[in-house]
Amino acid sequence: MGVIRLVLLGLVATGAEGGACTPVDSCPKLSDGLYCPVNDVTEHADINRDVALIKRYLDDPPDYAMAKEVYTMGNSSSKGLGNMRTLQDLALKDMTVDGKYTNVFYTGALNLYNSTAAIWHNYIMACLDNTTFCQGQSDSFRRYVVNKALIGVVTAYATYEFGAAVWKGENGQTADGQAAYAWDEGAAFYIGNIDPVLGDGFSGAAPGNLYSPYEFNWKRDFDYPDGVNTHQASIPILNYGLINVRGSYNATNVKAAELAMYKIFSIAAIRSAIKYADKAYNGGTMEPKYLAEGWAYWRSASGYMSNFNATAVEAVDALFDLSQTSIPADTPCKVKTLVESLYPHLGITCAMVGKWKDATTGSCLDLPCDDAGNSATLLAGSDAYVDMCKATTTTTTGSSETSAVGRAALPAAGALAATLALSCQ
Ligand SMILES: *[C@@H]1O[C@H](CO)[C@@H](O)[C@H](O)[C@H]1NC(C)=O
Ligand SMILES: *[C@@H]1O[C@H](CO)[C@@H](O)[C@H](O)[C@H]1NC(C)=O
Ligand SMILES: *[C@@H]1O[C@H](CO)[C@@H](O)[C@H](O)[C@H]1NC(C)=O
Ligand SMILES: *[C@@H]1O[C@H](CO)[C@@H](O)[C@H](O)[C@H]1NC(C)=O
Ligand SMILES: *[C@@H]1O[C@H](CO)[C@@H](O)[C@H](O)[C@H]1NC(C)=O
């Protein structure tokens, strides 16, 4: 039993107890079923359940009061000791922690929109409360602003965790419970842990029930079938980040992974802007909910992109102005031209973005996009997933059963903790 006590002391000494899994090598996976966290980030991933719950409350007939309660008070994601993690907290987070962490994804948005609350929170509250720009708008418009804005809130929060991992790595905090924990949290926020109702969480069509940024990216992958498959690309990128903050810190590689995730978020925002500009125009009969959807998804990375050319980003913002009551016919073309001007700066290409599958033949959205002089690449990452998500073997009276650690079968953490505690005595 001395060995176990030593192991436990070791965990305490390295500060690894924060997110340690029980047992340590049986961490639960996320919705994708591939990325293996080295910490238990179940509660972090659970914030996507709040996004799903708000969406359900806003389905017809919408219950704005209950949706607001979930937004402001939380429901599924616990921080321990009775404290809930809330989407509102995420939306209002200073993601640099007073300048301690570097996060150009967030500071770009802050510079563009002038305050943290003005990025998402004020919009979400206005549509939950039927005030300011959202007053008197249709339920579908209000619902789309809130539901899609929340995806942006969680996307941004993933970047907060990546920035925290970089800071911890730079400061030598490379134990599993330190930089790797922050990185795992980023992956958890981004991917979520809801069991896909359809498929394996990685291939085929998006299951539709994950409500995470990862699933949002996945839906755009389907809309742009000849472009890069961003949701699938993200998993080895996230793993590459993890293995380069874990044990020892490789700044070049971790920052490459962080940048690659920014590129993926940008591609998803750009694809959405092109698609929903056209759907909002709707052949001349404006569809307000698609204006809301385009606005929110574009905004999910607009702040980051404004670091490269704020003028171009502000021009796209104006095209998605939520106070519009009609959409000019040339809006989709303008959006396409503006976003394409950003690709070389973002380190992405036309080939990566791909062509929207529903672009009307002969329309400007159908025109080729030119990669001349742009040879940007997307980090491949690593599919050497870490070995911390092993099946657990639990022994109960007279029978032995093995359960796979994954989305469907969470380890019986409580029972195993009890076993471990007993064996220490
Ligand atoms: C979470 O939401 C469910 C469904 O509305 C509700 O039954 C439950 O009481 C809520 N839990 C918390 C902790 O708010
Ligand atoms: C942010 O502040 C600047 C300077 O006051 C102003 O010009 C700009 O319009 C503001 N942006 C937004 C989105 O309110
Ligand atoms: C929203 O506010 C407007 C203006 O006060 C009001 O006419 C409308 O009925 C409200 N909508 C809902 C759903 O409460
Ligand atoms: C980081 O990893 C790369 C290989 O991916 C290696 O070439 C480089 O030397 C490493 N840097 C440090 C500081 O260890
Ligand atoms: C930024 O975008 C604007 C609007 O598209 C464009 O006129 C300008 O040339 C761009 N600036 C740079 C440095 O690319």
Coordinates of C-alpha atoms and ligand atoms in Angstrom, one line a residue:
M1 CA 0.0 0.0 0.0
G2 CA 3.1 2.2 0.4
V3 CA 3.2 2.6 -3.4
I4 CA -0.3 4.0 -3.6
R5 CA 0.5 6.5 -0.8
L6 CA 3.6 7.6 -2.6
V7 CA 1.6 8.1 -5.8
L8 CA -0.9 10.2 -4.0
L9 CA 1.8 12.2 -2.3
G10 CA 3.3 12.7 -5.7
L11 CA 0.1 14.1 -7.1
V12 CA -0.2 16.5 -4.3
A13 CA 3.4 17.6 -4.6
T14 CA 3.0 18.4 -8.3
G15 CA -0.3 20.1 -7.9
A16 CA -1.8 17.5 -10.1
E17 CA -4.8 16.8 -7.8
G18 CA -6.9 19.6 -9.4
G19 CA -8.2 17.7 -12.3
A20 CA -6.9 14.2 -11.7
C21 CA -9.0 11.3 -12.9
T22 CA -10.0 8.5 -10.7
P23 CA -8.3 6.2 -11.5
V24 CA -5.6 8.4 -12.8
D25 CA -5.3 6.6 -16.1
S26 CA -9.0 6.3 -16.9
C27 CA -10.0 9.8 -17.9
P28 CA -13.3 10.2 -19.6
K29 CA -13.1 11.2 -23.3
L30 CA -15.2 13.9 -24.9
S31 CA -17.9 13.7 -27.7
D32 CA -15.3 13.0 -30.4
G33 CA -14.1 9.8 -28.7
L34 CA -10.5 10.3 -29.7
Y35 CA -8.8 13.1 -27.8
C36 CA -7.8 11.7 -24.5
P37 CA -7.6 14.4 -21.7
V38 CA -5.1 13.7 -18.9
N39 CA -7.5 15.3 -16.5
D40 CA -11.2 14.9 -15.7
V41 CA -12.8 17.8 -17.5
T42 CA -16.3 16.5 -17.4
E43 CA -17.7 19.6 -15.6
H44 CA -16.0 21.9 -18.1
A45 CA -17.4 20.1 -21.1
D46 CA -20.8 20.1 -19.4
I47 CA -21.3 23.8 -20.1
N48 CA -22.4 22.8 -23.5
R49 CA -25.3 21.1 -21.8
D50 CA -26.4 24.5 -20.7
V51 CA -26.2 25.7 -24.3
A52 CA -28.4 22.7 -25.2
L53 CA -30.9 23.4 -22.3
I54 CA -31.3 27.1 -23.2
K55 CA -31.9 26.0 -26.8
R56 CA -34.7 23.7 -25.6
Y57 CA -36.2 26.5 -23.4
L58 CA -36.2 28.7 -26.5
D59 CA -38.0 26.2 -28.7
D60 CA -41.7 27.0 -29.3
P61 CA -43.2 28.2 -27.2
P62 CA -40.1 30.0 -25.8
D63 CA -39.6 30.3 -22.1
Y64 CA -37.3 33.3 -22.0
A65 CA -37.3 33.5 -18.2
M66 CA -36.1 29.9 -17.8
A67 CA -33.5 30.4 -20.5
K68 CA -32.3 33.4 -18.7
E69 CA -32.1 31.5 -15.4
V70 CA -29.9 28.9 -17.0
Y71 CA -27.7 31.6 -18.6
T72 CA -27.2 33.6 -15.4
M73 CA -27.3 30.8 -12.8
G74 CA -26.1 27.7 -14.6
N75 CA -27.5 24.2 -14.6
S76 CA -25.1 21.3 -15.6
S77 CA -21.6 22.6 -15.0
S78 CA -20.4 22.6 -11.4
K79 CA -17.2 24.2 -10.2
G80 CA -17.4 22.3 -7.0
L81 CA -18.5 23.3 -3.5
G82 CA -22.0 24.1 -4.8
N83 CA -20.8 26.8 -7.2
M84 CA -22.1 26.6 -10.7
R85 CA -20.1 27.6 -13.8
T86 CA -22.4 29.8 -15.9
L87 CA -22.5 30.9 -19.5
Q88 CA -22.9 34.5 -18.2
D89 CA -19.6 34.1 -16.3
L90 CA -17.9 32.9 -19.5
A91 CA -19.3 35.8 -21.5
L92 CA -18.1 38.3 -19.0
K93 CA -14.7 36.8 -18.4
D94 CA -11.6 39.0 -18.7
M95 CA -9.7 36.4 -20.7
T96 CA -6.3 38.0 -20.1
V97 CA -6.8 38.1 -16.3
D98 CA -5.6 41.7 -16.1
G99 CA -3.0 41.2 -18.8
K100 CA -1.4 38.1 -17.3
Y101 CA -2.4 35.8 -20.2
T102 CA -1.9 36.6 -23.9
N103 CA -5.0 36.0 -25.9
V104 CA -5.2 37.8 -29.2
F105 CA -8.5 36.1 -30.0
Y106 CA -10.1 38.0 -27.1
T107 CA -8.1 41.2 -27.1
G108 CA -9.0 41.6 -30.8
A109 CA -12.7 41.4 -29.9
L110 CA -12.2 43.8 -27.0
N111 CA -10.5 46.3 -29.2
L112 CA -13.2 46.0 -31.8
Y113 CA -16.3 46.0 -29.6
N114 CA -14.9 48.2 -26.7
S115 CA -16.0 46.1 -23.7
T116 CA -16.3 42.5 -22.7
A117 CA -20.0 42.8 -22.2
A118 CA -20.4 44.3 -25.6
I119 CA -19.0 41.3 -27.3
W120 CA -21.8 38.9 -26.4
H121 CA -23.5 39.5 -23.1
N122 CA -25.4 42.7 -23.9
Y123 CA -26.9 41.0 -27.1
I124 CA -27.9 37.9 -25.2
M125 CA -29.6 39.8 -22.4
A126 CA -31.4 42.1 -24.9
C127 CA -32.9 39.2 -26.7
L128 CA -33.8 37.3 -23.5
D129 CA -35.4 40.4 -22.1
N130 CA -37.0 41.8 -25.2
T131 CA -35.1 45.1 -24.9
T132 CA -33.1 47.5 -27.1
F133 CA -32.4 46.2 -30.6
C134 CA -34.2 42.9 -29.8
Q135 CA -37.4 44.6 -28.6
G136 CA -40.4 43.5 -30.6
Q137 CA -38.4 41.1 -32.7
S138 CA -39.8 37.7 -33.6
D139 CA -39.2 34.7 -31.4
S140 CA -37.1 33.1 -34.1
F141 CA -34.8 36.1 -34.4
R142 CA -34.4 36.4 -30.6
R143 CA -33.8 32.6 -30.3
Y144 CA -31.1 32.6 -33.1
V145 CA -29.3 35.6 -31.5
V146 CA -29.1 33.8 -28.2
N147 CA -28.5 30.2 -29.3
K148 CA -25.8 31.1 -31.7
A149 CA -24.2 33.8 -29.5
L150 CA -23.7 31.1 -26.8
I151 CA -21.7 29.0 -29.3
G152 CA -19.4 32.1 -29.7
V153 CA -19.2 32.5 -25.9
V154 CA -17.9 28.9 -25.5
T155 CA -15.6 29.2 -28.5
A156 CA -14.0 32.3 -26.9
Y157 CA -13.7 30.5 -23.6
A158 CA -11.8 27.7 -25.2
T159 CA -9.2 30.3 -26.3
Y160 CA -9.0 31.6 -22.8
E161 CA -7.9 28.1 -21.6
F162 CA -5.4 27.8 -24.4
G163 CA -3.9 31.1 -23.4
A164 CA -3.8 29.9 -19.8
A165 CA -2.0 26.7 -20.9
V166 CA 0.6 28.8 -22.7
W167 CA 1.2 30.9 -19.7
K168 CA 1.5 27.9 -17.4
G169 CA 3.9 26.2 -19.8
E170 CA 6.0 29.3 -20.0
N171 CA 6.2 29.3 -16.3
G172 CA 7.3 25.7 -16.0
Q173 CA 4.0 24.4 -14.8
T174 CA 4.0 21.3 -16.9
A175 CA 2.5 18.7 -14.6
D176 CA -0.7 17.1 -15.7
G177 CA -2.8 19.2 -13.3
Q178 CA -1.3 22.5 -14.5
A179 CA -0.7 23.5 -18.2
A180 CA -2.2 20.3 -19.5
Y181 CA -5.3 20.8 -17.3
A182 CA -5.9 24.2 -18.9
W183 CA -5.4 22.8 -22.3
D184 CA -7.7 19.9 -21.6
E185 CA -10.3 22.4 -20.4
G186 CA -10.0 24.2 -23.7
A187 CA -10.6 21.0 -25.5
A188 CA -13.5 20.2 -23.2
F189 CA -15.2 23.5 -23.8
Y190 CA -14.7 23.3 -27.5
I191 CA -15.8 19.6 -28.0
G192 CA -18.2 19.0 -25.2
N193 CA -19.1 15.6 -23.9
I194 CA -22.7 15.0 -24.9
D195 CA -23.2 11.5 -26.4
P196 CA -23.9 11.9 -30.1
V197 CA -27.3 10.6 -31.0
L198 CA -26.0 9.7 -34.4
G199 CA -22.6 8.3 -35.4
D200 CA -19.3 8.2 -33.6
G201 CA -18.8 11.9 -32.8
F202 CA -16.2 12.3 -35.5
S203 CA -17.2 10.9 -38.9
G204 CA -20.3 11.3 -41.1
A205 CA -22.9 13.9 -40.6
A206 CA -23.0 16.1 -37.5
P207 CA -25.3 14.4 -34.9
G208 CA -27.1 17.7 -34.1
N209 CA -27.3 17.3 -30.4
L210 CA -23.8 18.3 -29.2
Y211 CA -24.4 22.1 -29.2
S212 CA -20.6 22.7 -28.9
P213 CA -18.4 24.8 -31.0
Y214 CA -17.0 21.6 -32.4
E215 CA -20.4 20.6 -33.8
F216 CA -20.9 24.1 -35.2
N217 CA -17.6 23.7 -37.1
W218 CA -18.7 20.2 -38.2
K219 CA -22.0 21.6 -39.7
R220 CA -19.9 24.1 -41.8
D221 CA -17.7 21.2 -42.9
F222 CA -20.8 19.7 -44.5
D223 CA -21.7 23.0 -46.1
Y224 CA -18.2 23.3 -47.7
P225 CA -17.4 19.7 -48.6
D226 CA -14.4 20.5 -50.7
G227 CA -12.7 22.6 -48.0
V228 CA -10.8 21.3 -45.0
N229 CA -12.7 19.1 -42.6
T230 CA -12.1 21.5 -39.7
H231 CA -13.8 19.5 -36.9
Q232 CA -11.8 16.4 -37.8
A233 CA -8.6 18.5 -38.2
S234 CA -9.1 20.0 -34.8
I235 CA -8.7 16.8 -32.8
P236 CA -5.1 15.9 -33.7
I237 CA -4.3 19.7 -33.4
L238 CA -5.7 19.7 -29.9
N239 CA -3.7 16.5 -29.1
Y240 CA -0.5 18.1 -30.4
G241 CA -1.0 21.0 -28.1
L242 CA -1.6 18.7 -25.2
I243 CA 1.5 16.6 -25.8
N244 CA 3.6 19.8 -26.1
V245 CA 2.5 21.3 -22.8
R246 CA 2.7 18.0 -20.9
G247 CA 5.8 17.1 -18.9
S248 CA 7.9 19.7 -20.8
Y249 CA 6.9 22.8 -22.7
N250 CA 7.6 23.3 -26.4
A251 CA 6.6 26.9 -27.0
T252 CA 6.8 26.7 -30.8
N253 CA 4.6 23.7 -31.0
V254 CA 2.0 24.8 -28.5
K255 CA 1.7 28.2 -30.1
A256 CA 1.4 26.5 -33.5
A257 CA -1.5 24.4 -32.1
E258 CA -3.2 27.5 -30.6
L259 CA -2.8 29.4 -33.9
A260 CA -4.2 26.4 -35.8
M261 CA -7.3 26.5 -33.6
Y262 CA -7.7 30.2 -34.3
K263 CA -7.6 29.4 -38.0
I264 CA -10.2 26.7 -37.6
F265 CA -12.5 29.2 -35.7
S266 CA -11.9 31.8 -38.5
I267 CA -12.8 29.3 -41.2
A268 CA -16.0 28.4 -39.5
A269 CA -16.9 32.1 -39.0
I270 CA -16.1 32.9 -42.7
R271 CA -18.0 30.0 -44.1
S272 CA -21.0 31.1 -42.0
A273 CA -20.8 34.7 -43.1
I274 CA -20.9 33.7 -46.8
K275 CA -23.7 31.2 -46.3
Y276 CA -25.9 33.2 -44.1
A277 CA -25.5 36.5 -46.0
D278 CA -27.1 34.7 -48.8
K279 CA -29.8 33.0 -46.7
A280 CA -30.6 36.4 -45.0
Y281 CA -30.9 38.1 -48.3
N282 CA -33.2 35.1 -49.3
G283 CA -33.8 36.2 -52.9
G284 CA -35.0 39.6 -51.8
T285 CA -37.3 38.7 -48.9
M286 CA -35.1 39.2 -45.9
E287 CA -35.1 36.3 -43.4
P288 CA -34.3 37.9 -40.0
K289 CA -33.3 34.7 -38.3
Y290 CA -30.6 34.0 -40.8
L291 CA -29.3 37.6 -40.4
A292 CA -29.1 36.7 -36.7
E293 CA -27.3 33.5 -37.4
G294 CA -24.9 35.1 -39.8
W295 CA -24.2 37.9 -37.4
A296 CA -23.5 35.5 -34.5
Y297 CA -21.4 33.0 -36.3
W298 CA -19.3 35.8 -38.0
R299 CA -18.8 37.4 -34.7
S300 CA -17.5 34.1 -33.2
A301 CA -14.1 35.0 -34.7
S302 CA -14.5 38.6 -36.0
G303 CA -12.5 40.0 -33.1
Y304 CA -9.6 37.8 -33.8
M305 CA -9.7 38.6 -37.5
S306 CA -9.8 42.3 -36.8
N307 CA -6.2 42.1 -35.6
F308 CA -5.2 41.7 -39.2
N309 CA -7.5 44.3 -40.9
A310 CA -10.1 46.0 -38.7
T311 CA -11.4 48.0 -41.6
A312 CA -12.4 44.8 -43.5
V313 CA -13.9 43.2 -40.4
E314 CA -15.9 46.4 -39.6
A315 CA -17.2 46.4 -43.1
V316 CA -18.5 42.8 -42.7
D317 CA -20.0 43.7 -39.3
A318 CA -21.9 46.5 -41.0
L319 CA -23.3 44.1 -43.6
F320 CA -24.6 41.9 -40.7
D321 CA -26.0 44.9 -38.7
L322 CA -29.0 43.5 -36.8
S323 CA -31.1 46.6 -37.2
Q324 CA -31.5 46.1 -41.0
T325 CA -35.0 45.5 -42.2
S326 CA -33.9 44.4 -45.7
I327 CA -30.7 43.0 -47.1
P328 CA -29.3 44.4 -50.4
A329 CA -28.8 42.0 -53.2
D330 CA -25.0 42.6 -53.3
T331 CA -24.4 41.8 -49.6
P332 CA -23.4 38.2 -50.1
C333 CA -20.9 39.2 -52.8
K334 CA -19.5 42.0 -50.7
V335 CA -19.1 39.6 -47.8
K336 CA -17.2 37.1 -50.0
T337 CA -14.8 39.7 -51.3
L338 CA -14.1 41.1 -47.9
V339 CA -13.5 37.8 -46.1
E340 CA -11.3 36.5 -49.0
S341 CA -9.1 39.6 -48.6
L342 CA -8.3 38.4 -45.1
Y343 CA -7.1 34.8 -46.0
P344 CA -3.4 35.6 -46.6
H345 CA -3.3 37.5 -43.3
L346 CA -5.0 34.7 -41.4
G347 CA -2.8 32.0 -42.8
I348 CA -5.7 30.3 -44.5
T349 CA -6.5 29.6 -48.1
C350 CA -9.5 29.5 -50.5
A351 CA -8.8 25.7 -50.7
M352 CA -9.2 25.4 -46.9
V353 CA -12.4 27.4 -46.8
G354 CA -13.8 25.6 -49.9
K355 CA -17.0 26.5 -51.8
W356 CA -20.4 26.6 -50.3
K357 CA -22.3 23.6 -51.7
D358 CA -25.5 25.7 -52.2
A359 CA -24.0 28.6 -54.0
T360 CA -26.2 29.4 -57.0
T361 CA -24.5 28.5 -60.2
G362 CA -23.2 31.5 -62.0
S363 CA -23.6 33.8 -58.9
C364 CA -20.6 35.5 -57.3
L365 CA -20.7 32.9 -54.5
D366 CA -20.0 30.4 -57.2
L367 CA -16.9 32.3 -58.6
P368 CA -13.5 30.8 -57.9
C369 CA -11.4 32.2 -55.1
D370 CA -7.8 32.8 -56.0
D371 CA -4.9 31.4 -53.9
A372 CA -2.2 32.9 -56.1
G373 CA 0.7 33.8 -53.9
N374 CA -0.9 32.2 -50.8
S375 CA 0.7 28.9 -49.8
A376 CA -0.6 28.9 -46.2
T377 CA -0.9 25.5 -44.5
L378 CA -2.9 24.1 -41.6
L379 CA -1.0 22.2 -38.8
A380 CA -1.6 18.5 -39.1
G381 CA -1.1 17.9 -35.4
S382 CA -0.6 14.4 -33.9
D383 CA -2.9 11.4 -33.6
A384 CA -0.6 9.8 -31.0
Y385 CA -3.3 10.2 -28.4
V386 CA -2.1 9.9 -24.8
D387 CA -2.7 6.8 -22.9
M388 CA -4.8 8.1 -20.0
C389 CA -8.2 6.9 -21.1
K390 CA -7.9 3.2 -20.4
A391 CA -10.9 1.0 -19.8
T392 CA -11.4 0.5 -16.1
T393 CA -11.8 -2.8 -14.4
T394 CA -14.2 -2.7 -11.5
T395 CA -14.5 -5.7 -9.1
T396 CA -17.8 -6.1 -7.4
T397 CA -18.9 -8.9 -5.2
G398 CA -18.2 -12.1 -7.1
S399 CA -18.1 -10.6 -10.6
S400 CA -15.7 -8.6 -12.6
E401 CA -16.7 -6.2 -15.3
T402 CA -14.7 -4.0 -17.7
S403 CA -16.1 -0.8 -19.0
A404 CA -14.7 1.3 -21.8
V405 CA -13.9 4.8 -20.8
G406 CA -15.6 7.0 -23.3
R407 CA -18.6 9.0 -23.9
A408 CA -21.1 6.2 -23.2
A409 CA -19.5 4.6 -20.2
L410 CA -18.1 6.9 -17.6
P411 CA -16.0 5.2 -14.9
A412 CA -17.7 4.5 -11.6
A413 CA -15.5 7.2 -10.1
G414 CA -17.0 7.1 -6.7
A415 CA -16.7 3.3 -6.3
L416 CA -13.1 3.3 -7.4
A417 CA -12.2 6.2 -5.2
A418 CA -13.6 4.2 -2.3
T419 CA -11.6 1.2 -3.3
L420 CA -8.4 3.3 -3.5
A421 CA -9.1 4.9 -0.2
L422 CA -9.6 1.5 1.4
S423 CA -6.4 0.1 0.0
C424 CA -4.5 3.0 1.5
Q425 CA -5.4 2.1 5.1
Ligands
LIG1 C1 -31.4 21.9 -14.6 O1 -32.5 21.9 -15.5 C2 -33.4 20.8 -15.4 C3 -34.3 20.8 -16.6 O2 -35.0 22.0 -16.6 C4 -34.1 20.9 -14.0 O3 -34.9 19.8 -13.8 C5 -33.0 20.9 -12.9 O4 -33.6 21.1 -11.7 C6 -32.0 22.0 -13.2 N1 -30.9 21.9 -12.3 C7 -30.3 22.9 -11.7 C8 -29.1 22.5 -10.8 O5 -30.6 24.0 -11.9
LIG2 C1 -15.6 51.7 -29.9 O1 -15.1 52.9 -29.5 C2 -14.6 53.7 -30.6 C3 -13.9 55.0 -30.0 O2 -14.8 55.6 -29.1 C4 -15.8 54.1 -31.5 O3 -15.3 54.8 -32.6 C5 -16.4 52.8 -32.0 O4 -17.6 53.1 -32.8 C6 -16.8 51.9 -30.9 N1 -17.2 50.6 -31.5 C7 -18.4 50.1 -31.2 C8 -18.6 48.8 -31.8 O5 -19.2 50.6 -30.4
LIG3 C1 -41.5 42.9 -26.6 O1 -41.6 44.3 -26.4 C2 -42.6 45.0 -27.2 C3 -42.5 46.5 -27.0 O2 -42.6 46.7 -25.6 C4 -44.0 44.5 -27.0 O3 -44.9 45.1 -27.9 C5 -44.0 43.0 -27.2 O4 -45.2 42.4 -26.9 C6 -42.9 42.3 -26.4 N1 -42.8 40.9 -26.8 C7 -42.9 39.9 -26.0 C8 -42.9 38.5 -26.6 O5 -43.1 40.1 -24.8
LIG4 C1 10.1 21.5 -30.1 O1 9.7 20.4 -30.9 C2 10.4 20.4 -32.2 C3 9.9 19.1 -32.9 O2 8.5 19.2 -33.1 C4 11.9 20.3 -32.0 O3 12.5 20.4 -33.3 C5 12.3 21.5 -31.2 O4 13.7 21.4 -30.9 C6 11.6 21.5 -29.9 N1 11.9 22.7 -29.1 C7 12.3 22.6 -27.9 C8 12.6 23.9 -27.2 O5 12.4 21.6 -27.3
LIG5 C1 -8.1 46.3 -45.2 O1 -9.3 46.1 -45.8 C2 -9.8 47.2 -46.5 C3 -11.2 46.9 -46.9 O2 -11.3 45.8 -47.6 C4 -8.9 47.4 -47.7 O3 -9.3 48.6 -48.4 C5 -7.5 47.6 -47.2 O4 -6.6 47.7 -48.3 C6 -7.0 46.4 -46.3 N1 -5.7 46.7 -45.8 C7 -4.7 45.9 -45.8 C8 -3.5 46.3 -45.2 O5 -4.8 44.8 -46.4

